[in-house]
C-alpha cells in the first residue's frame, strides 16, 4: 500500500511539475531567441545607417574647424587628400551699391593629382550668406577645373564668371557662411565650409 501511495505521489508530482519545467525551458528559449533577434536588428540598422551616411562618396567623419589667418574659420572634409588655405574673399564693384565676390585659395595636393575642380559638388550648390542673411548662390551646379600640384601650395583664383557670388550688396562686410564644392575624383569630392570670412572690397589679392 505504501509502495502504491508512493508511486501515485510520484505520478502526481510529475503531472504538476513536468509541464512547468517544460514551460520554463520554453520561456528561456523564447527569451534567448528574442534577444538574438534584437541583436540582429541592431546590427542591420547600424549597417544601413553607415551605408546611408556614406552614400555619394561623402565624408561623414566629424570635421574640426580651423581658424583662417585673415579671419573666420574653415571646415575641410578633404584635408587628408588636399590642404586648403583661404587667402581671402574679394569684392569687385559693378555699381555704386553692388558687386561680385570671389575666393582666392592656396591648395596643396597630398595625392598624385594635377587637377581639382571647384564650384558645386555632391548636389550642393556653392553659395555665400552675408551678415544680414542675404544668400548668393553661384550660377551653376558644375565645377571648374584648376591646376594643382602634389606637395606644393598653388594659388587658385576662383574668379570665373560662374564661380563668383554676384549682385552682392557692398554693405556686406562679412560672409557668415560660404560653401564651396570640390571634386577631385569619384571617391574624393565634398563641400568645404568657411564661416565669418571678411570681404575685402576693391582690393587686389596679394
mmCIF file with all atom_site columns, C-alpha atoms in Angstrom:
data_model
loop_
_atom_site.group_PDB
_atom_site.id
_atom_site.type_symbol
_atom_site.label_atom_id
_atom_site.label_alt_id
_atom_site.label_comp_id
_atom_site.label_asym_id
_atom_site.label_entity_id
_atom_site.label_seq_id
_atom_site.pdbx_PDB_ins_code
_atom_site.Cartn_x
_atom_site.Cartn_y
_atom_site.Cartn_z
_atom_site.occupancy
_atom_site.B_iso_or_equiv
_atom_site.pdbx_formal_charge
_atom_site.auth_seq_id
_atom_site.auth_comp_id
_atom_site.auth_asym_id
_atom_site.auth_atom_id
_atom_site.pdbx_PDB_model_num
ATOM 1   C CA . UNK A 1 1   ? 0.000  0.000   0.000   1.00 0.00 ? 1   UNK A CA 1
ATOM 2   C CA . UNK A 1 2   ? 2.734  2.368   0.979   1.00 0.00 ? 2   UNK A CA 1
ATOM 3   C CA . UNK A 1 3   ? 4.536  1.487   -2.240  1.00 0.00 ? 3   UNK A CA 1
ATOM 4   C CA . UNK A 1 4   ? 1.390  2.194   -4.250  1.00 0.00 ? 4   UNK A CA 1
ATOM 5   C CA . UNK A 1 5   ? 0.888  5.526   -2.497  1.00 0.00 ? 5   UNK A CA 1
ATOM 6   C CA . UNK A 1 6   ? 4.498  6.452   -3.124  1.00 0.00 ? 6   UNK A CA 1
ATOM 7   C CA . UNK A 1 7   ? 4.102  5.567   -6.783  1.00 0.00 ? 7   UNK A CA 1
ATOM 8   C CA . UNK A 1 8   ? 0.912  7.632   -7.007  1.00 0.00 ? 8   UNK A CA 1
ATOM 9   C CA . UNK A 1 9   ? 2.595  10.583  -5.303  1.00 0.00 ? 9   UNK A CA 1
ATOM 10  C CA . UNK A 1 10  ? 5.453  10.431  -7.810  1.00 0.00 ? 10  UNK A CA 1
ATOM 11  C CA . UNK A 1 11  ? 2.984  10.357  -10.686 1.00 0.00 ? 11  UNK A CA 1
ATOM 12  C CA . UNK A 1 12  ? 1.105  13.370  -9.303  1.00 0.00 ? 12  UNK A CA 1
ATOM 13  C CA . UNK A 1 13  ? 4.356  15.262  -8.818  1.00 0.00 ? 13  UNK A CA 1
ATOM 14  C CA . UNK A 1 14  ? 5.389  14.519  -12.386 1.00 0.00 ? 14  UNK A CA 1
ATOM 15  C CA . UNK A 1 15  ? 1.966  15.645  -13.603 1.00 0.00 ? 15  UNK A CA 1
ATOM 16  C CA . UNK A 1 16  ? 2.249  19.027  -11.847 1.00 0.00 ? 16  UNK A CA 1
ATOM 17  C CA . UNK A 1 17  ? 5.913  19.785  -12.236 1.00 0.00 ? 17  UNK A CA 1
ATOM 18  C CA . UNK A 1 18  ? 6.816  18.358  -15.651 1.00 0.00 ? 18  UNK A CA 1
ATOM 19  C CA . UNK A 1 19  ? 4.739  20.869  -17.656 1.00 0.00 ? 19  UNK A CA 1
ATOM 20  C CA . UNK A 1 20  ? 6.071  23.717  -15.545 1.00 0.00 ? 20  UNK A CA 1
ATOM 21  C CA . UNK A 1 21  ? 9.640  22.614  -16.249 1.00 0.00 ? 21  UNK A CA 1
ATOM 22  C CA . UNK A 1 22  ? 8.887  22.394  -19.977 1.00 0.00 ? 22  UNK A CA 1
ATOM 23  C CA . UNK A 1 23  ? 7.233  25.800  -19.898 1.00 0.00 ? 23  UNK A CA 1
ATOM 24  C CA . UNK A 1 24  ? 10.210 27.266  -18.073 1.00 0.00 ? 24  UNK A CA 1
ATOM 25  C CA . UNK A 1 25  ? 12.590 25.819  -20.630 1.00 0.00 ? 25  UNK A CA 1
ATOM 26  C CA . UNK A 1 26  ? 10.416 27.083  -23.459 1.00 0.00 ? 26  UNK A CA 1
ATOM 27  C CA . UNK A 1 27  ? 10.346 30.527  -21.839 1.00 0.00 ? 27  UNK A CA 1
ATOM 28  C CA . UNK A 1 28  ? 14.132 30.589  -21.624 1.00 0.00 ? 28  UNK A CA 1
ATOM 29  C CA . UNK A 1 29  ? 14.420 29.582  -25.274 1.00 0.00 ? 29  UNK A CA 1
ATOM 30  C CA . UNK A 1 30  ? 11.966 32.293  -26.303 1.00 0.00 ? 30  UNK A CA 1
ATOM 31  C CA . UNK A 1 31  ? 13.909 34.913  -24.317 1.00 0.00 ? 31  UNK A CA 1
ATOM 32  C CA . UNK A 1 32  ? 17.169 33.874  -25.979 1.00 0.00 ? 32  UNK A CA 1
ATOM 33  C CA . UNK A 1 33  ? 15.550 33.969  -29.425 1.00 0.00 ? 33  UNK A CA 1
ATOM 34  C CA . UNK A 1 34  ? 14.086 37.414  -28.769 1.00 0.00 ? 34  UNK A CA 1
ATOM 35  C CA . UNK A 1 35  ? 17.460 38.750  -27.611 1.00 0.00 ? 35  UNK A CA 1
ATOM 36  C CA . UNK A 1 36  ? 19.177 37.292  -30.672 1.00 0.00 ? 36  UNK A CA 1
ATOM 37  C CA . UNK A 1 37  ? 16.585 38.887  -32.963 1.00 0.00 ? 37  UNK A CA 1
ATOM 38  C CA . UNK A 1 38  ? 17.087 42.272  -31.305 1.00 0.00 ? 38  UNK A CA 1
ATOM 39  C CA . UNK A 1 39  ? 20.861 41.958  -31.707 1.00 0.00 ? 39  UNK A CA 1
ATOM 40  C CA . UNK A 1 40  ? 20.465 41.161  -35.412 1.00 0.00 ? 40  UNK A CA 1
ATOM 41  C CA . UNK A 1 41  ? 18.100 44.109  -35.919 1.00 0.00 ? 41  UNK A CA 1
ATOM 42  C CA . UNK A 1 42  ? 20.538 46.472  -34.183 1.00 0.00 ? 42  UNK A CA 1
ATOM 43  C CA . UNK A 1 43  ? 23.364 45.221  -36.375 1.00 0.00 ? 43  UNK A CA 1
ATOM 44  C CA . UNK A 1 44  ? 21.328 45.683  -39.555 1.00 0.00 ? 44  UNK A CA 1
ATOM 45  C CA . UNK A 1 45  ? 20.204 49.163  -38.525 1.00 0.00 ? 45  UNK A CA 1
ATOM 46  C CA . UNK A 1 46  ? 23.796 50.115  -37.822 1.00 0.00 ? 46  UNK A CA 1
ATOM 47  C CA . UNK A 1 47  ? 24.974 48.813  -41.188 1.00 0.00 ? 47  UNK A CA 1
ATOM 48  C CA . UNK A 1 48  ? 22.122 50.516  -43.044 1.00 0.00 ? 48  UNK A CA 1
ATOM 49  C CA . UNK A 1 49  ? 22.839 53.773  -41.260 1.00 0.00 ? 49  UNK A CA 1
ATOM 50  C CA . UNK A 1 50  ? 26.502 53.623  -42.206 1.00 0.00 ? 50  UNK A CA 1
ATOM 51  C CA . UNK A 1 51  ? 25.644 52.838  -45.806 1.00 0.00 ? 51  UNK A CA 1
ATOM 52  C CA . UNK A 1 52  ? 23.265 55.810  -45.973 1.00 0.00 ? 52  UNK A CA 1
ATOM 53  C CA . UNK A 1 53  ? 25.800 58.130  -44.380 1.00 0.00 ? 53  UNK A CA 1
ATOM 54  C CA . UNK A 1 54  ? 28.473 57.082  -46.860 1.00 0.00 ? 54  UNK A CA 1
ATOM 55  C CA . UNK A 1 55  ? 26.251 57.427  -49.943 1.00 0.00 ? 55  UNK A CA 1
ATOM 56  C CA . UNK A 1 56  ? 27.575 59.545  -52.848 1.00 0.00 ? 56  UNK A CA 1
ATOM 57  C CA . UNK A 1 57  ? 31.117 59.269  -51.511 1.00 0.00 ? 57  UNK A CA 1
ATOM 58  C CA . UNK A 1 58  ? 30.587 61.896  -48.834 1.00 0.00 ? 58  UNK A CA 1
ATOM 59  C CA . UNK A 1 59  ? 32.899 62.014  -45.880 1.00 0.00 ? 59  UNK A CA 1
ATOM 60  C CA . UNK A 1 60  ? 30.773 61.593  -42.748 1.00 0.00 ? 60  UNK A CA 1
ATOM 61  C CA . UNK A 1 61  ? 33.574 61.856  -40.196 1.00 0.00 ? 61  UNK A CA 1
ATOM 62  C CA . UNK A 1 62  ? 33.267 64.868  -37.900 1.00 0.00 ? 62  UNK A CA 1
ATOM 63  C CA . UNK A 1 63  ? 35.366 67.699  -39.306 1.00 0.00 ? 63  UNK A CA 1
ATOM 64  C CA . UNK A 1 64  ? 37.155 70.077  -36.972 1.00 0.00 ? 64  UNK A CA 1
ATOM 65  C CA . UNK A 1 65  ? 37.029 73.809  -37.701 1.00 0.00 ? 65  UNK A CA 1
ATOM 66  C CA . UNK A 1 66  ? 40.397 75.501  -38.174 1.00 0.00 ? 66  UNK A CA 1
ATOM 67  C CA . UNK A 1 67  ? 40.973 79.274  -37.973 1.00 0.00 ? 67  UNK A CA 1
ATOM 68  C CA . UNK A 1 68  ? 41.628 81.264  -41.141 1.00 0.00 ? 68  UNK A CA 1
ATOM 69  C CA . UNK A 1 69  ? 44.562 83.692  -40.760 1.00 0.00 ? 69  UNK A CA 1
ATOM 70  C CA . UNK A 1 70  ? 42.623 86.567  -42.354 1.00 0.00 ? 70  UNK A CA 1
ATOM 71  C CA . UNK A 1 71  ? 39.597 85.924  -40.155 1.00 0.00 ? 71  UNK A CA 1
ATOM 72  C CA . UNK A 1 72  ? 36.910 83.291  -39.774 1.00 0.00 ? 72  UNK A CA 1
ATOM 73  C CA . UNK A 1 73  ? 37.234 79.530  -39.820 1.00 0.00 ? 73  UNK A CA 1
ATOM 74  C CA . UNK A 1 74  ? 37.218 76.631  -42.266 1.00 0.00 ? 74  UNK A CA 1
ATOM 75  C CA . UNK A 1 75  ? 35.919 73.053  -42.231 1.00 0.00 ? 75  UNK A CA 1
ATOM 76  C CA . UNK A 1 76  ? 37.681 70.920  -44.828 1.00 0.00 ? 76  UNK A CA 1
ATOM 77  C CA . UNK A 1 77  ? 36.430 67.308  -45.037 1.00 0.00 ? 77  UNK A CA 1
ATOM 78  C CA . UNK A 1 78  ? 39.031 66.631  -47.752 1.00 0.00 ? 78  UNK A CA 1
ATOM 79  C CA . UNK A 1 79  ? 42.015 67.596  -45.574 1.00 0.00 ? 79  UNK A CA 1
ATOM 80  C CA . UNK A 1 80  ? 43.521 64.104  -45.810 1.00 0.00 ? 80  UNK A CA 1
ATOM 81  C CA . UNK A 1 81  ? 43.983 64.461  -49.571 1.00 0.00 ? 81  UNK A CA 1
ATOM 82  C CA . UNK A 1 82  ? 44.065 68.234  -50.093 1.00 0.00 ? 82  UNK A CA 1
ATOM 83  C CA . UNK A 1 83  ? 45.304 71.064  -47.862 1.00 0.00 ? 83  UNK A CA 1
ATOM 84  C CA . UNK A 1 84  ? 43.439 74.345  -48.342 1.00 0.00 ? 84  UNK A CA 1
ATOM 85  C CA . UNK A 1 85  ? 44.273 77.837  -47.121 1.00 0.00 ? 85  UNK A CA 1
ATOM 86  C CA . UNK A 1 86  ? 41.903 80.754  -47.703 1.00 0.00 ? 86  UNK A CA 1
ATOM 87  C CA . UNK A 1 87  ? 43.819 83.777  -48.963 1.00 0.00 ? 87  UNK A CA 1
ATOM 88  C CA . UNK A 1 88  ? 40.648 85.844  -48.842 1.00 0.00 ? 88  UNK A CA 1
ATOM 89  C CA . UNK A 1 89  ? 37.214 86.768  -50.161 1.00 0.00 ? 89  UNK A CA 1
ATOM 90  C CA . UNK A 1 90  ? 37.499 89.719  -52.552 1.00 0.00 ? 90  UNK A CA 1
ATOM 91  C CA . UNK A 1 91  ? 34.757 92.011  -53.762 1.00 0.00 ? 91  UNK A CA 1
ATOM 92  C CA . UNK A 1 92  ? 34.734 93.944  -57.032 1.00 0.00 ? 92  UNK A CA 1
ATOM 93  C CA . UNK A 1 93  ? 32.320 96.817  -57.540 1.00 0.00 ? 93  UNK A CA 1
ATOM 94  C CA . UNK A 1 94  ? 29.968 96.631  -60.519 1.00 0.00 ? 94  UNK A CA 1
ATOM 95  C CA . UNK A 1 95  ? 27.865 99.634  -59.485 1.00 0.00 ? 95  UNK A CA 1
ATOM 96  C CA . UNK A 1 96  ? 27.608 102.149 -56.674 1.00 0.00 ? 96  UNK A CA 1
ATOM 97  C CA . UNK A 1 97  ? 25.908 99.687  -54.320 1.00 0.00 ? 97  UNK A CA 1
ATOM 98  C CA . UNK A 1 98  ? 26.607 96.216  -55.711 1.00 0.00 ? 98  UNK A CA 1
ATOM 99  C CA . UNK A 1 99  ? 29.445 94.000  -56.819 1.00 0.00 ? 99  UNK A CA 1
ATOM 100 C CA . UNK A 1 100 ? 30.620 90.404  -57.008 1.00 0.00 ? 100 UNK A CA 1
ATOM 101 C CA . UNK A 1 101 ? 32.719 88.408  -54.567 1.00 0.00 ? 101 UNK A CA 1
ATOM 102 C CA . UNK A 1 102 ? 35.212 85.669  -55.407 1.00 0.00 ? 102 UNK A CA 1
ATOM 103 C CA . UNK A 1 103 ? 37.559 83.476  -53.409 1.00 0.00 ? 103 UNK A CA 1
ATOM 104 C CA . UNK A 1 104 ? 41.311 83.050  -53.609 1.00 0.00 ? 104 UNK A CA 1
ATOM 105 C CA . UNK A 1 105 ? 42.777 79.867  -52.153 1.00 0.00 ? 105 UNK A CA 1
ATOM 106 C CA . UNK A 1 106 ? 46.112 78.176  -51.720 1.00 0.00 ? 106 UNK A CA 1
ATOM 107 C CA . UNK A 1 107 ? 45.843 74.473  -52.433 1.00 0.00 ? 107 UNK A CA 1
ATOM 108 C CA . UNK A 1 108 ? 48.330 71.646  -51.886 1.00 0.00 ? 108 UNK A CA 1
ATOM 109 C CA . UNK A 1 109 ? 47.544 68.136  -53.027 1.00 0.00 ? 109 UNK A CA 1
ATOM 110 C CA . UNK A 1 110 ? 48.506 65.263  -50.743 1.00 0.00 ? 110 UNK A CA 1
ATOM 111 C CA . UNK A 1 111 ? 47.877 62.737  -53.517 1.00 0.00 ? 111 UNK A CA 1
ATOM 112 C CA . UNK A 1 112 ? 49.125 62.370  -57.069 1.00 0.00 ? 112 UNK A CA 1
ATOM 113 C CA . UNK A 1 113 ? 46.625 64.672  -58.787 1.00 0.00 ? 113 UNK A CA 1
ATOM 114 C CA . UNK A 1 114 ? 47.274 67.648  -61.063 1.00 0.00 ? 114 UNK A CA 1
ATOM 115 C CA . UNK A 1 115 ? 43.716 68.988  -61.204 1.00 0.00 ? 115 UNK A CA 1
ATOM 116 C CA . UNK A 1 116 ? 40.861 69.721  -58.815 1.00 0.00 ? 116 UNK A CA 1
ATOM 117 C CA . UNK A 1 117 ? 37.503 71.220  -59.736 1.00 0.00 ? 117 UNK A CA 1
ATOM 118 C CA . UNK A 1 118 ? 35.803 73.915  -57.666 1.00 0.00 ? 118 UNK A CA 1
ATOM 119 C CA . UNK A 1 119 ? 32.192 75.049  -57.643 1.00 0.00 ? 119 UNK A CA 1
ATOM 120 C CA . UNK A 1 120 ? 29.247 72.854  -56.760 1.00 0.00 ? 120 UNK A CA 1
ATOM 121 C CA . UNK A 1 121 ? 29.580 69.216  -55.682 1.00 0.00 ? 121 UNK A CA 1
ATOM 122 C CA . UNK A 1 122 ? 27.525 66.391  -54.173 1.00 0.00 ? 122 UNK A CA 1
ATOM 123 C CA . UNK A 1 123 ? 24.372 68.130  -55.460 1.00 0.00 ? 123 UNK A CA 1
ATOM 124 C CA . UNK A 1 124 ? 25.152 71.099  -53.206 1.00 0.00 ? 124 UNK A CA 1
ATOM 125 C CA . UNK A 1 125 ? 25.286 74.466  -54.962 1.00 0.00 ? 125 UNK A CA 1
ATOM 126 C CA . UNK A 1 126 ? 28.131 76.724  -53.885 1.00 0.00 ? 126 UNK A CA 1
ATOM 127 C CA . UNK A 1 127 ? 26.820 79.805  -52.109 1.00 0.00 ? 127 UNK A CA 1
ATOM 128 C CA . UNK A 1 128 ? 27.620 82.596  -49.688 1.00 0.00 ? 128 UNK A CA 1
ATOM 129 C CA . UNK A 1 129 ? 25.483 84.223  -46.988 1.00 0.00 ? 129 UNK A CA 1
ATOM 130 C CA . UNK A 1 130 ? 26.306 87.705  -45.684 1.00 0.00 ? 130 UNK A CA 1
ATOM 131 C CA . UNK A 1 131 ? 25.899 89.021  -42.144 1.00 0.00 ? 131 UNK A CA 1
ATOM 132 C CA . UNK A 1 132 ? 22.357 90.212  -42.923 1.00 0.00 ? 132 UNK A CA 1
ATOM 133 C CA . UNK A 1 133 ? 21.256 86.777  -44.097 1.00 0.00 ? 133 UNK A CA 1
ATOM 134 C CA . UNK A 1 134 ? 21.268 87.555  -47.833 1.00 0.00 ? 134 UNK A CA 1
ATOM 135 C CA . UNK A 1 135 ? 22.274 84.481  -49.848 1.00 0.00 ? 135 UNK A CA 1
ATOM 136 C CA . UNK A 1 136 ? 24.274 84.481  -53.063 1.00 0.00 ? 136 UNK A CA 1
ATOM 137 C CA . UNK A 1 137 ? 24.355 81.134  -54.908 1.00 0.00 ? 137 UNK A CA 1
ATOM 138 C CA . UNK A 1 138 ? 26.665 80.711  -57.873 1.00 0.00 ? 138 UNK A CA 1
ATOM 139 C CA . UNK A 1 139 ? 25.081 80.312  -61.306 1.00 0.00 ? 139 UNK A CA 1
ATOM 140 C CA . UNK A 1 140 ? 25.994 76.686  -61.951 1.00 0.00 ? 140 UNK A CA 1
ATOM 141 C CA . UNK A 1 141 ? 25.746 73.234  -60.458 1.00 0.00 ? 141 UNK A CA 1
ATOM 142 C CA . UNK A 1 142 ? 29.032 72.382  -62.172 1.00 0.00 ? 142 UNK A CA 1
ATOM 143 C CA . UNK A 1 143 ? 32.652 72.787  -61.135 1.00 0.00 ? 143 UNK A CA 1
ATOM 144 C CA . UNK A 1 144 ? 35.664 74.381  -62.853 1.00 0.00 ? 144 UNK A CA 1
ATOM 145 C CA . UNK A 1 145 ? 38.995 72.527  -63.056 1.00 0.00 ? 145 UNK A CA 1
ATOM 146 C CA . UNK A 1 146 ? 42.104 74.255  -61.695 1.00 0.00 ? 146 UNK A CA 1
ATOM 147 C CA . UNK A 1 147 ? 45.725 73.193  -61.889 1.00 0.00 ? 147 UNK A CA 1
ATOM 148 C CA . UNK A 1 148 ? 47.214 71.924  -58.630 1.00 0.00 ? 148 UNK A CA 1
ATOM 149 C CA . UNK A 1 149 ? 50.423 70.142  -57.621 1.00 0.00 ? 149 UNK A CA 1
ATOM 150 C CA . UNK A 1 150 ? 51.237 67.361  -55.208 1.00 0.00 ? 150 UNK A CA 1
ATOM 151 C CA . UNK A 1 151 ? 53.250 68.571  -52.218 1.00 0.00 ? 151 UNK A CA 1
ATOM 152 C CA . UNK A 1 152 ? 53.311 72.274  -53.189 1.00 0.00 ? 152 UNK A CA 1
ATOM 153 C CA . UNK A 1 153 ? 50.876 75.095  -52.392 1.00 0.00 ? 153 UNK A CA 1
ATOM 154 C CA . UNK A 1 154 ? 49.443 76.645  -55.565 1.00 0.00 ? 154 UNK A CA 1
ATOM 155 C CA . UNK A 1 155 ? 47.349 79.817  -55.623 1.00 0.00 ? 155 UNK A CA 1
ATOM 156 C CA . UNK A 1 156 ? 43.883 79.139  -57.030 1.00 0.00 ? 156 UNK A CA 1
ATOM 157 C CA . UNK A 1 157 ? 41.827 82.174  -58.062 1.00 0.00 ? 157 UNK A CA 1
ATOM 158 C CA . UNK A 1 158 ? 38.118 81.399  -58.350 1.00 0.00 ? 158 UNK A CA 1
ATOM 159 C CA . UNK A 1 159 ? 37.120 84.472  -60.370 1.00 0.00 ? 159 UNK A CA 1
ATOM 160 C CA . UNK A 1 160 ? 35.458 82.638  -63.259 1.00 0.00 ? 160 UNK A CA 1
ATOM 161 C CA . UNK A 1 161 ? 32.126 84.266  -64.055 1.00 0.00 ? 161 UNK A CA 1
ATOM 162 C CA . UNK A 1 162 ? 30.040 81.332  -62.817 1.00 0.00 ? 162 UNK A CA 1
ATOM 163 C CA . UNK A 1 163 ? 32.156 80.859  -59.685 1.00 0.00 ? 163 UNK A CA 1
ATOM 164 C CA . UNK A 1 164 ? 31.560 84.389  -58.404 1.00 0.00 ? 164 UNK A CA 1
ATOM 165 C CA . UNK A 1 165 ? 28.877 85.370  -55.935 1.00 0.00 ? 165 UNK A CA 1
ATOM 166 C CA . UNK A 1 166 ? 27.031 88.053  -57.885 1.00 0.00 ? 166 UNK A CA 1
ATOM 167 C CA . UNK A 1 167 ? 24.825 91.031  -57.003 1.00 0.00 ? 167 UNK A CA 1
ATOM 168 C CA . UNK A 1 168 ? 26.344 91.222  -53.548 1.00 0.00 ? 168 UNK A CA 1
ATOM 169 C CA . UNK A 1 169 ? 25.465 94.337  -51.584 1.00 0.00 ? 169 UNK A CA 1
ATOM 170 C CA . UNK A 1 170 ? 28.560 96.356  -50.856 1.00 0.00 ? 170 UNK A CA 1
ATOM 171 C CA . UNK A 1 171 ? 27.296 96.786  -47.314 1.00 0.00 ? 171 UNK A CA 1
ATOM 172 C CA . UNK A 1 172 ? 28.281 93.133  -46.852 1.00 0.00 ? 172 UNK A CA 1
ATOM 173 C CA . UNK A 1 173 ? 31.479 93.192  -44.802 1.00 0.00 ? 173 UNK A CA 1
ATOM 174 C CA . UNK A 1 174 ? 31.432 89.548  -43.751 1.00 0.00 ? 174 UNK A CA 1
ATOM 175 C CA . UNK A 1 175 ? 30.234 86.293  -45.240 1.00 0.00 ? 175 UNK A CA 1
ATOM 176 C CA . UNK A 1 176 ? 28.917 84.367  -42.271 1.00 0.00 ? 176 UNK A CA 1
ATOM 177 C CA . UNK A 1 177 ? 28.804 81.225  -44.421 1.00 0.00 ? 177 UNK A CA 1
ATOM 178 C CA . UNK A 1 178 ? 30.468 80.131  -47.652 1.00 0.00 ? 178 UNK A CA 1
ATOM 179 C CA . UNK A 1 179 ? 30.002 76.653  -49.140 1.00 0.00 ? 179 UNK A CA 1
ATOM 180 C CA . UNK A 1 180 ? 32.409 75.557  -51.861 1.00 0.00 ? 180 UNK A CA 1
ATOM 181 C CA . UNK A 1 181 ? 32.204 72.206  -53.584 1.00 0.00 ? 181 UNK A CA 1
ATOM 182 C CA . UNK A 1 182 ? 35.385 70.389  -54.583 1.00 0.00 ? 182 UNK A CA 1
ATOM 183 C CA . UNK A 1 183 ? 35.645 67.460  -56.996 1.00 0.00 ? 183 UNK A CA 1
ATOM 184 C CA . UNK A 1 184 ? 38.954 65.612  -57.262 1.00 0.00 ? 184 UNK A CA 1
ATOM 185 C CA . UNK A 1 185 ? 37.667 62.247  -58.484 1.00 0.00 ? 185 UNK A CA 1
ATOM 186 C CA . UNK A 1 186 ? 34.727 59.942  -57.928 1.00 0.00 ? 186 UNK A CA 1
ATOM 187 C CA . UNK A 1 187 ? 35.998 58.956  -54.492 1.00 0.00 ? 187 UNK A CA 1
ATOM 188 C CA . UNK A 1 188 ? 37.213 62.356  -53.303 1.00 0.00 ? 188 UNK A CA 1
ATOM 189 C CA . UNK A 1 189 ? 34.514 65.021  -53.535 1.00 0.00 ? 189 UNK A CA 1
ATOM 190 C CA . UNK A 1 190 ? 32.874 67.087  -50.833 1.00 0.00 ? 190 UNK A CA 1
ATOM 191 C CA . UNK A 1 191 ? 31.929 70.578  -49.676 1.00 0.00 ? 191 UNK A CA 1
ATOM 192 C CA . UNK A 1 192 ? 34.345 72.891  -47.856 1.00 0.00 ? 192 UNK A CA 1
ATOM 193 C CA . UNK A 1 193 ? 32.706 75.351  -45.473 1.00 0.00 ? 193 UNK A CA 1
ATOM 194 C CA . UNK A 1 194 ? 34.014 78.771  -44.448 1.00 0.00 ? 194 UNK A CA 1
ATOM 195 C CA . UNK A 1 195 ? 32.467 80.819  -41.642 1.00 0.00 ? 195 UNK A CA 1
ATOM 196 C CA . UNK A 1 196 ? 32.660 84.522  -40.760 1.00 0.00 ? 196 UNK A CA 1
ATOM 197 C CA . UNK A 1 197 ? 35.017 85.468  -43.582 1.00 0.00 ? 197 UNK A CA 1
ATOM 198 C CA . UNK A 1 198 ? 35.740 89.211  -44.056 1.00 0.00 ? 198 UNK A CA 1
ATOM 199 C CA . UNK A 1 199 ? 35.061 90.623  -47.543 1.00 0.00 ? 199 UNK A CA 1
ATOM 200 C CA . UNK A 1 200 ? 37.759 92.903  -48.920 1.00 0.00 ? 200 UNK A CA 1
ATOM 201 C CA . UNK A 1 201 ? 36.157 95.317  -51.383 1.00 0.00 ? 201 UNK A CA 1
ATOM 202 C CA . UNK A 1 202 ? 38.115 96.590  -54.391 1.00 0.00 ? 202 UNK A CA 1
ATOM 203 C CA . UNK A 1 203 ? 41.395 95.182  -53.083 1.00 0.00 ? 203 UNK A CA 1
ATOM 204 C CA . UNK A 1 204 ? 43.703 93.121  -55.302 1.00 0.00 ? 204 UNK A CA 1
ATOM 205 C CA . UNK A 1 205 ? 44.812 89.766  -53.860 1.00 0.00 ? 205 UNK A CA 1
ATOM 206 C CA . UNK A 1 206 ? 48.444 89.613  -52.784 1.00 0.00 ? 206 UNK A CA 1
#
